[in-house]
CSV table of C-alpha atoms in Angstrom, one decimal:
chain,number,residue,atom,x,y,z
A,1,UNK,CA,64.5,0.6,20.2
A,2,UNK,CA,64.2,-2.7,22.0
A,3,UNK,CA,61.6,-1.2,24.8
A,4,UNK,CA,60.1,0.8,22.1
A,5,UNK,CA,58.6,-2.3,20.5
A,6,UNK,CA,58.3,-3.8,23.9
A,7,UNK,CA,56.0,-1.1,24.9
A,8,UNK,CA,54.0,-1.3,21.6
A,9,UNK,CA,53.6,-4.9,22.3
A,10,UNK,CA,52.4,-4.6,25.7
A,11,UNK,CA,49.8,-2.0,25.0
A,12,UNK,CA,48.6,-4.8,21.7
A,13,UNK,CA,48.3,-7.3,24.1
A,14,UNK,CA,46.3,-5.0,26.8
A,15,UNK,CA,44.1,-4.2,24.0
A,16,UNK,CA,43.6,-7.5,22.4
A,17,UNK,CA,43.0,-8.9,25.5
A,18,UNK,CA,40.7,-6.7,26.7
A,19,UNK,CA,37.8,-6.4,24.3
A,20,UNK,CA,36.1,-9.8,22.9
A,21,UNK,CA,37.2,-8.9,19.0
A,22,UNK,CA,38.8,-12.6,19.2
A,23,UNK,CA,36.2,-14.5,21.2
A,24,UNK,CA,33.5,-16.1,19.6
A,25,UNK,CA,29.8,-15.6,21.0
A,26,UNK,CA,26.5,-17.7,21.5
A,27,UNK,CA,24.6,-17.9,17.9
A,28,UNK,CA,21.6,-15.7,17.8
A,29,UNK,CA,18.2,-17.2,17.3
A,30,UNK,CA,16.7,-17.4,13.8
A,31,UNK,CA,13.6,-15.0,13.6
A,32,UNK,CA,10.7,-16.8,15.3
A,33,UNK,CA,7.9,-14.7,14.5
A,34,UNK,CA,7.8,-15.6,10.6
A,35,UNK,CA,6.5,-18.8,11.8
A,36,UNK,CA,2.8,-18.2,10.5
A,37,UNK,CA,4.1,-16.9,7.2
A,38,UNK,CA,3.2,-19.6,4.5
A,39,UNK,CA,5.0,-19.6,1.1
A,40,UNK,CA,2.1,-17.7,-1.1
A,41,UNK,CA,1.8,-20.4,-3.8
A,42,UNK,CA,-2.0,-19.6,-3.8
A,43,UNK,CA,-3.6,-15.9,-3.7
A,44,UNK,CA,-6.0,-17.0,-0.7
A,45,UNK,CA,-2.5,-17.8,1.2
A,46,UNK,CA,-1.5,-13.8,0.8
A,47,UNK,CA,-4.8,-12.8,2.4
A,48,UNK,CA,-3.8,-15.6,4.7
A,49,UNK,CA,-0.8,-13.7,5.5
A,50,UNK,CA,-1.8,-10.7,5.7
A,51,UNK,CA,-3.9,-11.5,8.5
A,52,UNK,CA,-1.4,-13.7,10.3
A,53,UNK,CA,1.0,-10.3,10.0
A,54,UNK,CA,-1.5,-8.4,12.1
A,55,UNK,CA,-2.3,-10.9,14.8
A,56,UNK,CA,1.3,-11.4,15.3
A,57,UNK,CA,1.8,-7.8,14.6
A,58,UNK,CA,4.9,-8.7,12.3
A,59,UNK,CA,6.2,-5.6,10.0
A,60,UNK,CA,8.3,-8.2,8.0
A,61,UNK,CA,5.4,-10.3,7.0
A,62,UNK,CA,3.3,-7.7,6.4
A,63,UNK,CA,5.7,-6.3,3.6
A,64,UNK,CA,6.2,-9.6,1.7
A,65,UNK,CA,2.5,-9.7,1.2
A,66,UNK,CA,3.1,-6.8,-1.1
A,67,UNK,CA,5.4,-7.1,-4.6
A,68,UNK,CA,8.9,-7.1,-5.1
A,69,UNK,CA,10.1,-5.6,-8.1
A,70,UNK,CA,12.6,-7.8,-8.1
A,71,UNK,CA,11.1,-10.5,-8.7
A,72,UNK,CA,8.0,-8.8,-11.4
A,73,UNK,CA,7.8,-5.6,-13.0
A,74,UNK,CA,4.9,-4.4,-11.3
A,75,UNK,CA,5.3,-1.6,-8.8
A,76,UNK,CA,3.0,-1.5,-5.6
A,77,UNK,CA,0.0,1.0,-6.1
A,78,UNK,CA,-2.0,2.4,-3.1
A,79,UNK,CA,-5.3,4.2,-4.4
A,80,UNK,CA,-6.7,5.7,-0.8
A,81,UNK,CA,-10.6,6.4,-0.2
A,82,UNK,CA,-11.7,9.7,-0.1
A,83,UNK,CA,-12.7,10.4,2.9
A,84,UNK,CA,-8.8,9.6,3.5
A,85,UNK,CA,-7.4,11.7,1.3
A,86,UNK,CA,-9.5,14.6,2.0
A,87,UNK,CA,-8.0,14.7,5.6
A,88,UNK,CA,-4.5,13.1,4.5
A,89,UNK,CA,-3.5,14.3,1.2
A,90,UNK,CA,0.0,12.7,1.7
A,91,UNK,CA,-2.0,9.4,0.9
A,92,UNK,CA,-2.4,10.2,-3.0
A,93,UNK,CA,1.3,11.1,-3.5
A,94,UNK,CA,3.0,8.0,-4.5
A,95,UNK,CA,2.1,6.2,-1.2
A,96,UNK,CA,4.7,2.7,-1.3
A,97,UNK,CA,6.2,0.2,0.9
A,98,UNK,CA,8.6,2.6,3.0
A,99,UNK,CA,5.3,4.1,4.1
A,100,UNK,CA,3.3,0.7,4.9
A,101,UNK,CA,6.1,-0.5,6.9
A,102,UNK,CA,6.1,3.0,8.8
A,103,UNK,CA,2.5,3.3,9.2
A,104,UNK,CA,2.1,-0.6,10.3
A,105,UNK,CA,5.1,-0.4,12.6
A,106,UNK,CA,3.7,2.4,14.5
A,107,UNK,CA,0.3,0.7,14.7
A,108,UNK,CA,2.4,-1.6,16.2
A,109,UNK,CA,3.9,0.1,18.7
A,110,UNK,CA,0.8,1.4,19.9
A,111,UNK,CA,-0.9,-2.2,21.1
A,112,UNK,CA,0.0,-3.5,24.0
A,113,UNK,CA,2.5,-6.3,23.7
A,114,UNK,CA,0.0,-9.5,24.7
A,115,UNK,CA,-3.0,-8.0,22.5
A,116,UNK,CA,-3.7,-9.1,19.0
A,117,UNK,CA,-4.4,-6.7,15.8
A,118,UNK,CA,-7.9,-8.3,14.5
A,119,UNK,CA,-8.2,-8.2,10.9
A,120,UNK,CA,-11.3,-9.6,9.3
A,121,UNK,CA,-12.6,-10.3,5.7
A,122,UNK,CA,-16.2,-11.1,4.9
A,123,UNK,CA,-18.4,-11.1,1.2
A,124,UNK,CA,-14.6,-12.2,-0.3
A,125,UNK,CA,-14.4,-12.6,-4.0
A,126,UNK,CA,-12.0,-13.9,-6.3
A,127,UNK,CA,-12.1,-12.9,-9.9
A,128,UNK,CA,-9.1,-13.8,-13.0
A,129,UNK,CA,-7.9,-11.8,-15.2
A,130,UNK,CA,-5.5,-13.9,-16.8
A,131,UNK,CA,-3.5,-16.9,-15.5
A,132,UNK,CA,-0.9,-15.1,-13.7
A,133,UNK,CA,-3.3,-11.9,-12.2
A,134,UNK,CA,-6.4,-11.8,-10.5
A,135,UNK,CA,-8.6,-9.5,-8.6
A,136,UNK,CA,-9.1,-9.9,-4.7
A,137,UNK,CA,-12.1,-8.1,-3.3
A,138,UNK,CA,-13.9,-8.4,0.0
A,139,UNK,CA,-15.2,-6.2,3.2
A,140,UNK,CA,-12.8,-5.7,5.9
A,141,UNK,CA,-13.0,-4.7,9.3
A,142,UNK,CA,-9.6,-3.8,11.9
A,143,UNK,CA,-9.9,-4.0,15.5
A,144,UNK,CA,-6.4,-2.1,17.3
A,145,UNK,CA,-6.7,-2.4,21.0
A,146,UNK,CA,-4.8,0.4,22.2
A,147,UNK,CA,-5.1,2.6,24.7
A,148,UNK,CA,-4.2,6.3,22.8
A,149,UNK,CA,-7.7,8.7,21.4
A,150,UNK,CA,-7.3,7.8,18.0
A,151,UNK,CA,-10.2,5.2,16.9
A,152,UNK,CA,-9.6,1.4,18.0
A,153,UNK,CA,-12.2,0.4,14.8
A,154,UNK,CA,-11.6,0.6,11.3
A,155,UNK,CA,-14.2,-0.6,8.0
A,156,UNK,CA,-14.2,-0.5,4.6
A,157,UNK,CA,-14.2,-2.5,1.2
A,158,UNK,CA,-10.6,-2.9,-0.4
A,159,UNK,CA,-10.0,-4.3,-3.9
A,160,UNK,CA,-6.5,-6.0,-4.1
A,161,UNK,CA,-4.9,-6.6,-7.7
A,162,UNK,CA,-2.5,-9.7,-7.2
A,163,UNK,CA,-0.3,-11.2,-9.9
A,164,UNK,CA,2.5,-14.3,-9.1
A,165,UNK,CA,5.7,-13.5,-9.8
A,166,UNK,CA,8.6,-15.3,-11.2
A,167,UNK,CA,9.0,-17.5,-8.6
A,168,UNK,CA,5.7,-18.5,-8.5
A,169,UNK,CA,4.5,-16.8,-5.6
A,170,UNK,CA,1.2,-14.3,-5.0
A,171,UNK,CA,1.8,-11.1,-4.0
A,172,UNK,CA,-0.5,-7.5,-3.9
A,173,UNK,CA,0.8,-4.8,-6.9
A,174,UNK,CA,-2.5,-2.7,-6.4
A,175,UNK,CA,-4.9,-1.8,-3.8
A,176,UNK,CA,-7.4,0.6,-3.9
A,177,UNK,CA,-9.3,1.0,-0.6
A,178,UNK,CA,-13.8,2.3,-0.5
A,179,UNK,CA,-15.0,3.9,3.2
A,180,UNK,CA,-18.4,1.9,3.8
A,181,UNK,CA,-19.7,2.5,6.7
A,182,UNK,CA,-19.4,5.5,9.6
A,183,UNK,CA,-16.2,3.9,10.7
A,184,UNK,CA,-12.9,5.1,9.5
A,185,UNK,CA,-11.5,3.6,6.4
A,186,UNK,CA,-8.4,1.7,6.4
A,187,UNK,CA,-6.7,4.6,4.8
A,188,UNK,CA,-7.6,6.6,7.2
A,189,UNK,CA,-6.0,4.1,9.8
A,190,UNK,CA,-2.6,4.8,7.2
A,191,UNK,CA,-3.2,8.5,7.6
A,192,UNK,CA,-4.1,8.5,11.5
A,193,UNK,CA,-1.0,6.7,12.7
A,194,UNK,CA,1.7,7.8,9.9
């Protein structure tokens, strides 16, 4: 009985001893790359953002430019252009944040790692609907530099709804997207790389 629990002892030591379940390891980090994400006390800082997100070509600041239902009870609303949904019909079928973040992430993948995504906004326009929403429109252009067939420019006129939640912070509930030009829209950017 005595080598029995000998044995068992030996082979708990050996095994103790020989992973790192005990040792303690060097802290990780904190996340860098949130470091041109402002807190979006104003609705110009969300547009602010949201261009920030695709120069740094950051998923996670990408998605807090758009609302959380935990914080207001407005869900997120993605009304695609025409053009888009013509080619893309998956666009007009509740469209929410899962598929931004999949859609921007593998926009992401496809730029090179030192090239920035260039998101523009001219002709911007604020309007209020009441103290806590407003109405964000403006033209937009996207520049992706990468290196696949699909098209590297992108143009279009958006309309983004954006109400402050209860902590005081901006965010986008609806977005409806307009093809102007011969460019793709930024919908069909959504449905290109999706």
């Amino acid at each position: 009985m005595q080598k029995k629990i000998i044995k068992i002892s030996l082979i708990f030591l050996l095994i103790v001893s020989g992973c790192d379940l005990f040792t303690t390891r060097e802290p990780e980090n904190p996340d860098e790359n949130r470091a041109n994400f402002l807190p979006p006390k104003e609705p110009s800082i969300v547009i602010e953002n949201l261009k920030n997100s695709f120069n740094d070509k950051n998923t996670q600041n990408y998605i807090a430019c758009f609302v959380d239902t935990l914080f207001v009870s407005k869900p997120f609303t993605f009304i695609p252009s025409s053009e888009a949904v013509s080619t893309y019909a998956f666009l007009a079928q509740d469209w929410g944040l899962d598929d931004e973040r999949r859609y921007f992430n593998s926009v992401v993948a496809k730029v090179p790692k030192d090239f920035p995504i260039t998101l523009t906004f001219s002709d911007e326009s604020y309007s209020s609907l009441s103290g806590d929403t407003l109405v964000y429109s403006a033209n937009y252009f996207i520049n992706i530099p990468h290196n696949s067939s699909e098209p590297k420019n992108y143009s279009g006129n958006l309309q983004f709804n954006m109400i402050r939640d209860n902590r005081s912070d901006w965010s986008i509930y609806y977005w409806k997207d307009t093809r102007s030009s011969s460019l793709p829209s930024w919908s069909e950017m959504k449905g290109i790389f999706y």
